[in-house]
Tab-separated table of C-alpha atoms and ligand atoms in Angstrom:
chain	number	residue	atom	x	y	z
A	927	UNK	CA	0.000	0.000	0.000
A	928	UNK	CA	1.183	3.212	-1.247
A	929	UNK	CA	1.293	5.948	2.022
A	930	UNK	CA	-1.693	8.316	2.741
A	931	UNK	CA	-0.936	11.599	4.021
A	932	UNK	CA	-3.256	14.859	5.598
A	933	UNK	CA	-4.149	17.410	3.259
A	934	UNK	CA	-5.532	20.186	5.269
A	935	UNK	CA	-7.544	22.870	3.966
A	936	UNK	CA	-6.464	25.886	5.890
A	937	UNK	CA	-9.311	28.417	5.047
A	938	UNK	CA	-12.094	26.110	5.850
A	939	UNK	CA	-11.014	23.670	8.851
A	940	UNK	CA	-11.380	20.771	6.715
A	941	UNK	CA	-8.729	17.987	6.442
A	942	UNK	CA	-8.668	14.426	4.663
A	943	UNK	CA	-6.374	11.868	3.428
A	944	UNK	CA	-4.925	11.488	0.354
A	945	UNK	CA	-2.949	8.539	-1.267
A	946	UNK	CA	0.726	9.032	-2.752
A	947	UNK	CA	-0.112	7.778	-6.123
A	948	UNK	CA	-3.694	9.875	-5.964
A	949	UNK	CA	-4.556	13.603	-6.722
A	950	UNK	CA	-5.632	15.633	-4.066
A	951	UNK	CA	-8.941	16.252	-6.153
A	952	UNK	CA	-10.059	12.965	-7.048
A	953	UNK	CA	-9.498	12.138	-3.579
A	954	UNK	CA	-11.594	14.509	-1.719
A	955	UNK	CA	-14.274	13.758	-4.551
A	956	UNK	CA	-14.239	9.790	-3.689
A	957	UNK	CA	-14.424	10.871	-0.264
A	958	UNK	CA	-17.224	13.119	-0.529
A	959	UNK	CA	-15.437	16.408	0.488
A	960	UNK	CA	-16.030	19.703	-1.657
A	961	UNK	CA	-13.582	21.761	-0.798
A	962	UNK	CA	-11.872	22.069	-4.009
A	963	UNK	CA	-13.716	23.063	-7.272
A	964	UNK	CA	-14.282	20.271	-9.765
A	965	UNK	CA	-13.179	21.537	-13.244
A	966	UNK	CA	-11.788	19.353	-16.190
A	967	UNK	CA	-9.985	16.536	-14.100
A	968	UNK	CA	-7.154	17.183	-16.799
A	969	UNK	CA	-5.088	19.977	-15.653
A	970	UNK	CA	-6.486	22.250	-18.534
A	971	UNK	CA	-8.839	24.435	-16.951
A	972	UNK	CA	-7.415	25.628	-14.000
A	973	UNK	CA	-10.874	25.754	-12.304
A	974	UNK	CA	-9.472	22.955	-9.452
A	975	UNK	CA	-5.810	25.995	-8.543
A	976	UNK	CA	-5.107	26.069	-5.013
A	977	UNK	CA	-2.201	27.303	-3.028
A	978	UNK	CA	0.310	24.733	-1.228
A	979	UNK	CA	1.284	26.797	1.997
A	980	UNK	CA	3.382	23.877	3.543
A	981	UNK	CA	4.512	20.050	2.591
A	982	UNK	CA	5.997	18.672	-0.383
A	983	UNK	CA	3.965	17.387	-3.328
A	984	UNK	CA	4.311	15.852	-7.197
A	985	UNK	CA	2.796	18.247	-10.267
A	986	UNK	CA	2.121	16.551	-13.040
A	987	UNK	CA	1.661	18.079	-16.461
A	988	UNK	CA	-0.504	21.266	-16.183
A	989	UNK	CA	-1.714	23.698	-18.976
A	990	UNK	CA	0.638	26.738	-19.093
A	991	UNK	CA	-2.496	28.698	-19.839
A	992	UNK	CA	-3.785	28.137	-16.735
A	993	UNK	CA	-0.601	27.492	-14.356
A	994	UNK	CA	2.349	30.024	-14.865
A	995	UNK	CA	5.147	29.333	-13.989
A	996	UNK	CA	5.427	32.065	-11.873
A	997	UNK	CA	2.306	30.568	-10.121
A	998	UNK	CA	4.471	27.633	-9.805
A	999	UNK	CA	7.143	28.917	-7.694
A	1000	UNK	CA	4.634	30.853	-5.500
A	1001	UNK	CA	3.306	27.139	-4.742
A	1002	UNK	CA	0.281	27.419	-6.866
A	1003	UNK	CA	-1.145	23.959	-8.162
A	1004	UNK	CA	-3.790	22.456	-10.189
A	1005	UNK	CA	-5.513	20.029	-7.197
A	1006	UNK	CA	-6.088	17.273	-10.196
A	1007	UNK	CA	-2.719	16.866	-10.927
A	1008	UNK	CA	-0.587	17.225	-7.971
A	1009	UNK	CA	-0.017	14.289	-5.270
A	1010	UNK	CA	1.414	14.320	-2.103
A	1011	UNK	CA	4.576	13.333	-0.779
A	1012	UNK	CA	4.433	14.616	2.347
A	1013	UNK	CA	1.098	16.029	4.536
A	1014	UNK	CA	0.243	19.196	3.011
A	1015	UNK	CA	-1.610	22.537	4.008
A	1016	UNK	CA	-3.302	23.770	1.150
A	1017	UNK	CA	-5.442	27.431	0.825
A	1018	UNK	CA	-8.105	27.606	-1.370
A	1019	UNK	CA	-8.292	31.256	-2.693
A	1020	UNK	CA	-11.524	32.581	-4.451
B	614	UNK	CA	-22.559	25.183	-53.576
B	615	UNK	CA	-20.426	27.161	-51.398
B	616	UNK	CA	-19.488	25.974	-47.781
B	617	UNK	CA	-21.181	22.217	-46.915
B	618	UNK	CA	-19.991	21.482	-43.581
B	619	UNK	CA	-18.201	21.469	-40.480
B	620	UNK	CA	-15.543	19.304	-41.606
B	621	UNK	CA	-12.966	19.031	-39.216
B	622	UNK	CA	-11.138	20.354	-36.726
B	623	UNK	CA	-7.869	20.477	-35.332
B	624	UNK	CA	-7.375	20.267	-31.141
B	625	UNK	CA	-4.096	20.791	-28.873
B	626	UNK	CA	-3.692	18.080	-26.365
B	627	UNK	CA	-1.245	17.487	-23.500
B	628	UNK	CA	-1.436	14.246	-23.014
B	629	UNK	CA	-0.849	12.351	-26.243
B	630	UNK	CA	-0.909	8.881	-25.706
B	631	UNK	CA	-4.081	9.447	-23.323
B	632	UNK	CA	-6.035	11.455	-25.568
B	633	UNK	CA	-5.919	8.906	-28.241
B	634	UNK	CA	-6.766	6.131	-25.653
B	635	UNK	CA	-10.020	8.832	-25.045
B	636	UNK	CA	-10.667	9.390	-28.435
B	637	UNK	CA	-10.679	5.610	-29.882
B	638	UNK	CA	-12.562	4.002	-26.571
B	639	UNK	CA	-14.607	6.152	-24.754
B	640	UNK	CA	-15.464	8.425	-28.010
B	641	UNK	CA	-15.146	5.677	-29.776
B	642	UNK	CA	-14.051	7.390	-33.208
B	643	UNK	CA	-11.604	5.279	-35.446
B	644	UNK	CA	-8.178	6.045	-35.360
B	645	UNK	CA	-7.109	6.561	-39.299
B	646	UNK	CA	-3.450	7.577	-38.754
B	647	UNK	CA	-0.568	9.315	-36.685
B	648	UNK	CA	2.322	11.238	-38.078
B	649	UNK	CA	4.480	13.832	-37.739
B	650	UNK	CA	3.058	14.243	-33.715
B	651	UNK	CA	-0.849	14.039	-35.175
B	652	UNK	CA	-3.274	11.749	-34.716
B	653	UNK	CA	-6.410	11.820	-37.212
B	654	UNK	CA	-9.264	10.673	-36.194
B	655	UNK	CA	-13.171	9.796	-37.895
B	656	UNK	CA	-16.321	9.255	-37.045
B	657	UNK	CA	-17.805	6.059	-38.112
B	658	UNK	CA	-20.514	7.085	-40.682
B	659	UNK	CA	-18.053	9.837	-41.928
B	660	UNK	CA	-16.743	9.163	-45.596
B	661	UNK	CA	-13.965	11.648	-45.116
B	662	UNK	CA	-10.618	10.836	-44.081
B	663	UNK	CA	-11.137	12.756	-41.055
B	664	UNK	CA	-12.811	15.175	-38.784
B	665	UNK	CA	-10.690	15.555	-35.736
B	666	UNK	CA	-6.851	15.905	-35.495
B	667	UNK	CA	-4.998	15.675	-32.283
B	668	UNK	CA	-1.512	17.686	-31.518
B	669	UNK	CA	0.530	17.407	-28.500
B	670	UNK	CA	1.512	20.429	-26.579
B	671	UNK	CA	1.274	22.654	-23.575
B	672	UNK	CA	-1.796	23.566	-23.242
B	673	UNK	CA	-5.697	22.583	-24.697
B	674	UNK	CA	-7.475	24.128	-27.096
B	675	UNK	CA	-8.522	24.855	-30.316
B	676	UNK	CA	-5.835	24.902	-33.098
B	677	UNK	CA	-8.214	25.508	-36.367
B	678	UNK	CA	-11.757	24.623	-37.641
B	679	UNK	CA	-11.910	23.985	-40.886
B	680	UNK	CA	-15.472	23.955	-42.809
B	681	UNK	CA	-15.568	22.135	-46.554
B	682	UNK	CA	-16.921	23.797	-49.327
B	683	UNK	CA	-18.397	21.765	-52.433
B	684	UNK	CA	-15.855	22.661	-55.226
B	685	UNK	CA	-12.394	23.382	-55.519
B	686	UNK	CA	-12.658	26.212	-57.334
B	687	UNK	CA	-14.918	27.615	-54.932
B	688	UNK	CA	-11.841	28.568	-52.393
B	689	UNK	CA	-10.430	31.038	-54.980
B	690	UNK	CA	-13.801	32.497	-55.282
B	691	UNK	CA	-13.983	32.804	-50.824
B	692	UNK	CA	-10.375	34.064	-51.081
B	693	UNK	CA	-11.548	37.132	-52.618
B	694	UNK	CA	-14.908	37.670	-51.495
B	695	UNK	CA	-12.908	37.300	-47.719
B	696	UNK	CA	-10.034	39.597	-48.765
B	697	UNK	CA	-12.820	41.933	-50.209
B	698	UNK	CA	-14.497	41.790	-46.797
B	699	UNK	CA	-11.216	43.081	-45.206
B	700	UNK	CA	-10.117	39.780	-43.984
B	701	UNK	CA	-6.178	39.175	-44.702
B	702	UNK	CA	-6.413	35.244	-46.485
B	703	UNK	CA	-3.377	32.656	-46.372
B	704	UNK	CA	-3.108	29.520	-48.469
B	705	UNK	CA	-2.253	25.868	-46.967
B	706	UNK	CA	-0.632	23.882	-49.254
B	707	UNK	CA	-1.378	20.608	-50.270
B	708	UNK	CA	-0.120	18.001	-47.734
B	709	UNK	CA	0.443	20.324	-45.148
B	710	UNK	CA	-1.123	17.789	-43.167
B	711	UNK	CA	-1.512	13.776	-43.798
B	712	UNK	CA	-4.330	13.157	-47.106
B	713	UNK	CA	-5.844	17.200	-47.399
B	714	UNK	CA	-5.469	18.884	-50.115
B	715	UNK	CA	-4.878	22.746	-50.214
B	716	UNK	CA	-6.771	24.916	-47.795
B	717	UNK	CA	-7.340	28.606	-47.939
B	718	UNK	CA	-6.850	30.014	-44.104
B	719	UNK	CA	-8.054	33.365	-42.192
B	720	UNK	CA	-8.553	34.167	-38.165
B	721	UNK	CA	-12.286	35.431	-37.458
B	722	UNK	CA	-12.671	38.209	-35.237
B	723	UNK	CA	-13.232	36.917	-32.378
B	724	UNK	CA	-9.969	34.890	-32.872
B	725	UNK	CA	-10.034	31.914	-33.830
B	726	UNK	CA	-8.585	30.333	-36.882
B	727	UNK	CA	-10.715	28.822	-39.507
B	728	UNK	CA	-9.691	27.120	-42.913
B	729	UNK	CA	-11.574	26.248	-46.221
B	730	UNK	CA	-11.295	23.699	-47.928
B	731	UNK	CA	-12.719	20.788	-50.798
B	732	UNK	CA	-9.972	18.473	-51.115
B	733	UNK	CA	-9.351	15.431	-48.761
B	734	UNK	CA	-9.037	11.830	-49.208
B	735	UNK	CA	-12.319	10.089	-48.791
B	736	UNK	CA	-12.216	6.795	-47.698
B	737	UNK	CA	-15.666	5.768	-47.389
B	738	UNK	CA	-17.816	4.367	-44.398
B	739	UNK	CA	-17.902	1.287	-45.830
B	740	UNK	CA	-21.467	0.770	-46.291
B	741	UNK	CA	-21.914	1.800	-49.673
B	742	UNK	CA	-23.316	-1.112	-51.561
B	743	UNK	CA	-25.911	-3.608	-49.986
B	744	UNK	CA	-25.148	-2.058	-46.766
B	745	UNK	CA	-25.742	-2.977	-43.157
B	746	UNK	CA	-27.162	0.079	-40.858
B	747	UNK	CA	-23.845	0.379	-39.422
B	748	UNK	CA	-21.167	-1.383	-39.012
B	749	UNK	CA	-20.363	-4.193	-36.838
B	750	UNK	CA	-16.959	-3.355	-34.953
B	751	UNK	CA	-18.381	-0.099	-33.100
B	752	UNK	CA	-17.274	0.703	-29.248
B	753	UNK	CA	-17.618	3.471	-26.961
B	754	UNK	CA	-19.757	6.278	-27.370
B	755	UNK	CA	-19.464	5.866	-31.433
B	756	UNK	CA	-21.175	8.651	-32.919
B	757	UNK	CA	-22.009	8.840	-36.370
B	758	UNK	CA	-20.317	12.198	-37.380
B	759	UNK	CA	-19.160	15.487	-35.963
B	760	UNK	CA	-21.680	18.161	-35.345
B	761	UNK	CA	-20.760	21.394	-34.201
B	762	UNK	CA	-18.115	23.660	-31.823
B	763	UNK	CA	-18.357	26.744	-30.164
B	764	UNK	CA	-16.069	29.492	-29.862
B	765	UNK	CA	-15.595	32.701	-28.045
B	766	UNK	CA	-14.559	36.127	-28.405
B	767	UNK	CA	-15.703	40.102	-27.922
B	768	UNK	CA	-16.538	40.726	-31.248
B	769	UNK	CA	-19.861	38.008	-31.601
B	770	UNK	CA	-21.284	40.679	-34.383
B	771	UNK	CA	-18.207	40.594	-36.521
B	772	UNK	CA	-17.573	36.902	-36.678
B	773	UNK	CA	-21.760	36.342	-37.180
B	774	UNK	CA	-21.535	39.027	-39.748
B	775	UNK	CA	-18.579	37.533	-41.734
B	776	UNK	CA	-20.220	34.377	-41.278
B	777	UNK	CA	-23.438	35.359	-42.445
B	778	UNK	CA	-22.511	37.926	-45.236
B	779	UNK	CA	-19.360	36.157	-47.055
B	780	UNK	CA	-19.617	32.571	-46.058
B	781	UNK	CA	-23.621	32.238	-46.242
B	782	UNK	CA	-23.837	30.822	-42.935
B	783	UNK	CA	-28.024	30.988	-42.021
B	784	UNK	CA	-28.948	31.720	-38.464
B	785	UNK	CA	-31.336	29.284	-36.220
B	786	UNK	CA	-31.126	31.602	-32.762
B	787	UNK	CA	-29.655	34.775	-31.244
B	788	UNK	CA	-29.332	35.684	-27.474
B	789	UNK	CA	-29.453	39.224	-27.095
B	790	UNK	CA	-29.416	40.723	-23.516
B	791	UNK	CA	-29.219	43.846	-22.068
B	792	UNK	CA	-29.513	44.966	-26.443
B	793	UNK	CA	-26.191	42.980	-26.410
B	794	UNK	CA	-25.452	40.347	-29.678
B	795	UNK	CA	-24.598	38.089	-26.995
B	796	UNK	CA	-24.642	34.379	-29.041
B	797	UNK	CA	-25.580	33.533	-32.388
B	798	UNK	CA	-25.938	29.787	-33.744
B	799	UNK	CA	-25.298	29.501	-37.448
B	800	UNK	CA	-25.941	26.794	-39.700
B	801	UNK	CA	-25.074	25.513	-43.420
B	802	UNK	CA	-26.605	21.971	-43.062
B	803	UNK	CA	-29.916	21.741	-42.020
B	804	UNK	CA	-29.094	21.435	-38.331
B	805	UNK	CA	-29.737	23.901	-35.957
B	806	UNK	CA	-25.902	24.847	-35.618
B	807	UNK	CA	-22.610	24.398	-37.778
B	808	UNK	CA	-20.765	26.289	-35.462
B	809	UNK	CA	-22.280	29.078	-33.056
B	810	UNK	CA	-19.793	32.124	-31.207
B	811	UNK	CA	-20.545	33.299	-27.707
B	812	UNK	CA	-19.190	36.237	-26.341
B	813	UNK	CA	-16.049	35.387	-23.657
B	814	UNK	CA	-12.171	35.556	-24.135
B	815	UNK	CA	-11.022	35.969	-27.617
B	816	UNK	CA	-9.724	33.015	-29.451
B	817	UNK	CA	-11.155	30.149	-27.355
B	818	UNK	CA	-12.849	27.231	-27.649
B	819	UNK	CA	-15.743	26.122	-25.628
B	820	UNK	CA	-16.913	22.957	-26.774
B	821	UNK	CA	-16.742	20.689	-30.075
B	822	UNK	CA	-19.996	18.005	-30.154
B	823	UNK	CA	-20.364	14.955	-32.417
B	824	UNK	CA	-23.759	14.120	-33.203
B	825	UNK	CA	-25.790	10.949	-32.068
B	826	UNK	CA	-29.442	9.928	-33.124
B	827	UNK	CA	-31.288	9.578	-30.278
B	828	UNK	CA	-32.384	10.452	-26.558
B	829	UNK	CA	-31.664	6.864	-25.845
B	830	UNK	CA	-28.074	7.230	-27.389
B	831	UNK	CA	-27.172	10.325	-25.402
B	832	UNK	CA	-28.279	8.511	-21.983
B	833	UNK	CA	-26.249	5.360	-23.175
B	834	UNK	CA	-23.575	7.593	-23.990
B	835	UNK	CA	-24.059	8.737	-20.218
B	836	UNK	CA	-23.659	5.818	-18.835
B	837	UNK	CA	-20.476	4.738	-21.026
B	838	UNK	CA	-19.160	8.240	-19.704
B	839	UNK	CA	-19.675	7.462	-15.896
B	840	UNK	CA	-18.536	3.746	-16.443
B	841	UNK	CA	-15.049	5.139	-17.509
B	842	UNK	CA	-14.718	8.581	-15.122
B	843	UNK	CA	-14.779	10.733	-17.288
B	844	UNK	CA	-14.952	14.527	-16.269
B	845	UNK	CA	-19.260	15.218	-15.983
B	846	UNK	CA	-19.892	19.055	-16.811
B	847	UNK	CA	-23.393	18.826	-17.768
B	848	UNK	CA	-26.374	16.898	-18.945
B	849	UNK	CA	-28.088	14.600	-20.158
B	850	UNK	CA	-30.761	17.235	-20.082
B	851	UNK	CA	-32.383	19.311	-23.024
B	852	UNK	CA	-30.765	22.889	-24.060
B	853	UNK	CA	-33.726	25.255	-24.706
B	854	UNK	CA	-31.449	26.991	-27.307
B	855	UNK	CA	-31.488	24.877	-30.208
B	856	UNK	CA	-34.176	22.355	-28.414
B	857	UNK	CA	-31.061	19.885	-28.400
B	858	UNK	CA	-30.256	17.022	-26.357
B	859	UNK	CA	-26.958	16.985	-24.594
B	860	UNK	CA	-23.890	15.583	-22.237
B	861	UNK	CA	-20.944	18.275	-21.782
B	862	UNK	CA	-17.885	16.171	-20.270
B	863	UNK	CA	-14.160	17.048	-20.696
B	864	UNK	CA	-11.322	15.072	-22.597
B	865	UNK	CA	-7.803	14.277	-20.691
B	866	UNK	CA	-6.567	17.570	-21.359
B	867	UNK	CA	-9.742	19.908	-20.545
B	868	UNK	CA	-11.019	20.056	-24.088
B	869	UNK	CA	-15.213	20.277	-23.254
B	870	UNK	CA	-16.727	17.466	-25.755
B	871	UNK	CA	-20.129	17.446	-26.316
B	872	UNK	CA	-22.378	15.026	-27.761
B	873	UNK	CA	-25.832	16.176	-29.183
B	874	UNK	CA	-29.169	15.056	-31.093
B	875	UNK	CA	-32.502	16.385	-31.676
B	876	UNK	CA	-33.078	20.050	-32.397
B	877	UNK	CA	-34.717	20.814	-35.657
B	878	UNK	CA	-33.704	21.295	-39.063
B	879	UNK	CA	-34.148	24.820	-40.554
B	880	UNK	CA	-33.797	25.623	-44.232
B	881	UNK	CA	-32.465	29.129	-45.121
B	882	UNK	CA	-35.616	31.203	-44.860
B	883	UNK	CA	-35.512	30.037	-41.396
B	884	UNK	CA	-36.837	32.583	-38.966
B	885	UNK	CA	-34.532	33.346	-36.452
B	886	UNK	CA	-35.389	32.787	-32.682
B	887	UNK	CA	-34.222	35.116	-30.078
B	888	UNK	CA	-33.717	34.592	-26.468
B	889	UNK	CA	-33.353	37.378	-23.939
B	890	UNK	CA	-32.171	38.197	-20.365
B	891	UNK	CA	-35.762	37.489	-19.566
B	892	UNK	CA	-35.520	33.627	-20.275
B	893	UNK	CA	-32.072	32.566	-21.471
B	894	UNK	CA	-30.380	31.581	-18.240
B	895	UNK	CA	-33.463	29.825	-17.208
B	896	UNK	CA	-34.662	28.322	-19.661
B	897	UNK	CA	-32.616	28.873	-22.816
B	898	UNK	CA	-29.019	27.063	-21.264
B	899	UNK	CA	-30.522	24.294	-19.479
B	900	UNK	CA	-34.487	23.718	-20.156
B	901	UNK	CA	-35.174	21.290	-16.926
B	902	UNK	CA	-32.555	22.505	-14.284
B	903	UNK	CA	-32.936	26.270	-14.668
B	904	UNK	CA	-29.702	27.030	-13.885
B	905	UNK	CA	-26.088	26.297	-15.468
B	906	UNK	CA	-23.319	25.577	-13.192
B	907	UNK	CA	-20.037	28.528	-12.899
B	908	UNK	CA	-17.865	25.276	-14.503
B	909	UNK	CA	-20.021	25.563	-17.710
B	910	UNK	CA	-20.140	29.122	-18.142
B	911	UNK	CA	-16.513	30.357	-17.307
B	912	UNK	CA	-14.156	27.363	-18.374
B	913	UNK	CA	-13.213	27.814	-22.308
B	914	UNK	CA	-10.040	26.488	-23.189
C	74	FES	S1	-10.054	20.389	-12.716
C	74	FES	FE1	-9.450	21.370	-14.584
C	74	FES	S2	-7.393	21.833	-14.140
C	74	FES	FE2	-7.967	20.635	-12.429
């Protein structure tokens, strides 16, 4: 079994687990928690960006449309393609 | 004569391999070729070569539409009226890309690059003589052809009016509100819409649909959709624009697919409908649920 880690969401006091080889989107979907907007499920829409304030994590291919690189280094992600690999505090900004 | 029909167009991807996984199972269109970093892609029932090409890169989106006209010689004869119009024209050459012939190339105003063309090579659907209804090796969704896209932009009145005035396009609805052109749907078949702009960032895409035949087919298509996780936007419900029936889902990259049936079929002395502030968000987007969702409105790619 791959290792789960805590994904806190620090603007709404919600937290779940997440599975290394899972994105933190698809996971809060199968487990019922709506914290993070449901866009594409692709990386191409950008709908699903939130901000990683602490813990270390995997991106996988995003659109550059929607994730600048710039974004990037401020610790911006697209929830549907980035895993954890550590427990992670994430913001969701409106 | 002049333009016939959507005939094809041309979508960036960032996942490859993926895509074409998407787009041979769960679309379930046939896979004709790949070269040169393209896939080509057609619809079962399609005689053409193809109507959807695939390119890798960095983000989704649309990278041309390209309608077919009935005779060669018609594209010199668009080339001028289009230049005459104020619109600057390019010419693609033959073989540009894998079995098309040469295509004559503009960007509309609100962006987006669209192409003209006759020549392609035409294998067939194979049921040409003594036929079956369709043919036997069909999976996923399968729909017989492609239908329709829409695109965005500011300028909804100047790509409708170059539509309308130099290509002939015929309109089936408008949404006006607040006196705003807001969306036009535009036809060339006798379908309710070849292609229809909404206003929203220049140069996008929001959706491209292939066509199916039935309510029963888009529910089916539903359920193949859910049965592989794929990326629900909307539907199956009924637009009241267009009267169509619908699914809205997303490909591996954030491309919105669509697939549609029903609607009517206007001829050119069609009457126009319109839809105002008074009823389109209600009941124009979404007949039954009244409401879109933010994902549906604001994500174009
Ligand atoms: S949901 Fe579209 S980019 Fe994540």
């Amino acid at each position: 079994m791959k290792p789960r880690y805590r994904v806190m969401v620090s603007d709404q006091q919600t937290e779940y687990t997440c599975r290394q080889d899972e994105n933190l989107l698809s996971e809060a979907l199968n487990q019922g928690i709506r914290a993070i907007k449901r866009g594409c499920l692709g990386g191409g829409c950008g709908f699903c960006k939130v901000r990683v304030e602490s813990g270390r994590y995997e991106l996988g291919k995003c659109s550059v449309k929607v994730l600048t690189p710039e974004e990037k280094e401020r610790g911006y992600v697209l929830a549907c393609r980035t895993k954890p690999l550590s427990d992670l505090m994430i913001r969701i900004e409106k | 004569m002049g333009v016939m029909r959507l005939g094809r167009v041309e979508v960036r991807v960032t996942d490859f391999k993926q895509s074409i996984d998407y787009y041979s199972n769960v679309m379930g269109l046939q896979l004709m070729a790949q070269e040169n970093g393209r896939a080509y892609f057609k619809a079962w029932d399609e005689d053409d070569h193809h109507s959807l090409i695939l390119v890798e890169a960095d983000h989704p989106g649309l990278v041309h539409v390209g309608f077919k006209v009935r005779r060669e010689e018609e594209l010199d004869r668009f080339e001028k009226a289009l230049e005459e119009y104020g619109v600057r024209v390019g010419r693609v050459s033959k073989g540009e890309r894998l079995a098309e012939g040469q295509a004559i190339r503009f960007t509309l105003p609100t962006g987006q690059v669209m192409e003209l063309y006759h020549e392609i090579e035409r294998p067939g659907n194979g049921l040409k003589l003594n036929p079956d209804p369709y043919p036997a090796n069909l999976k996923g969704i399968a729909p017989p052809h492609l239908d329709h896209l829409l695109i965005s932009g500011d300028d909804v009145k100047g790509t409708t009016d170059l539509l309308m005035n130099v290509l002939d396009f015929h309109m089936s609805e408008q949404v006006i509100l607040q006196e705003e052109l807001t969306a036009t749907f535009l036809f060339r078949t006798n379908t309710t819409h070849d292609i229809a702009v909404i206003k929203g960032p220049d140069a996008k895409l929001h959706h491209f649909a292939f066509a199916l035949n039935s309510w029963d087919d888009v529910l089916r298509a539903g359920d193949w959709l859910a049965r592989n996780n794929i990326a629900h936007d909307e539907g199956p419900t009924r637009h009241g624009v267009t009267r169509g029936l619908t699914i809205y889902f997303f490909d591996p990259s954030g491309n919105r697919n669509e697939v549609f049936s029903g609607g009517y079929a206007p001829g050119p002395d069609f009457i126009p409908v319109t839809w105002t502030e008074e009823r389109f968000f209600t009941r124009g987007i979404f007949y039954h649920r009244g409401e879109s969702n933010e994902r549906f409105s604001t994500v174009f790619t």
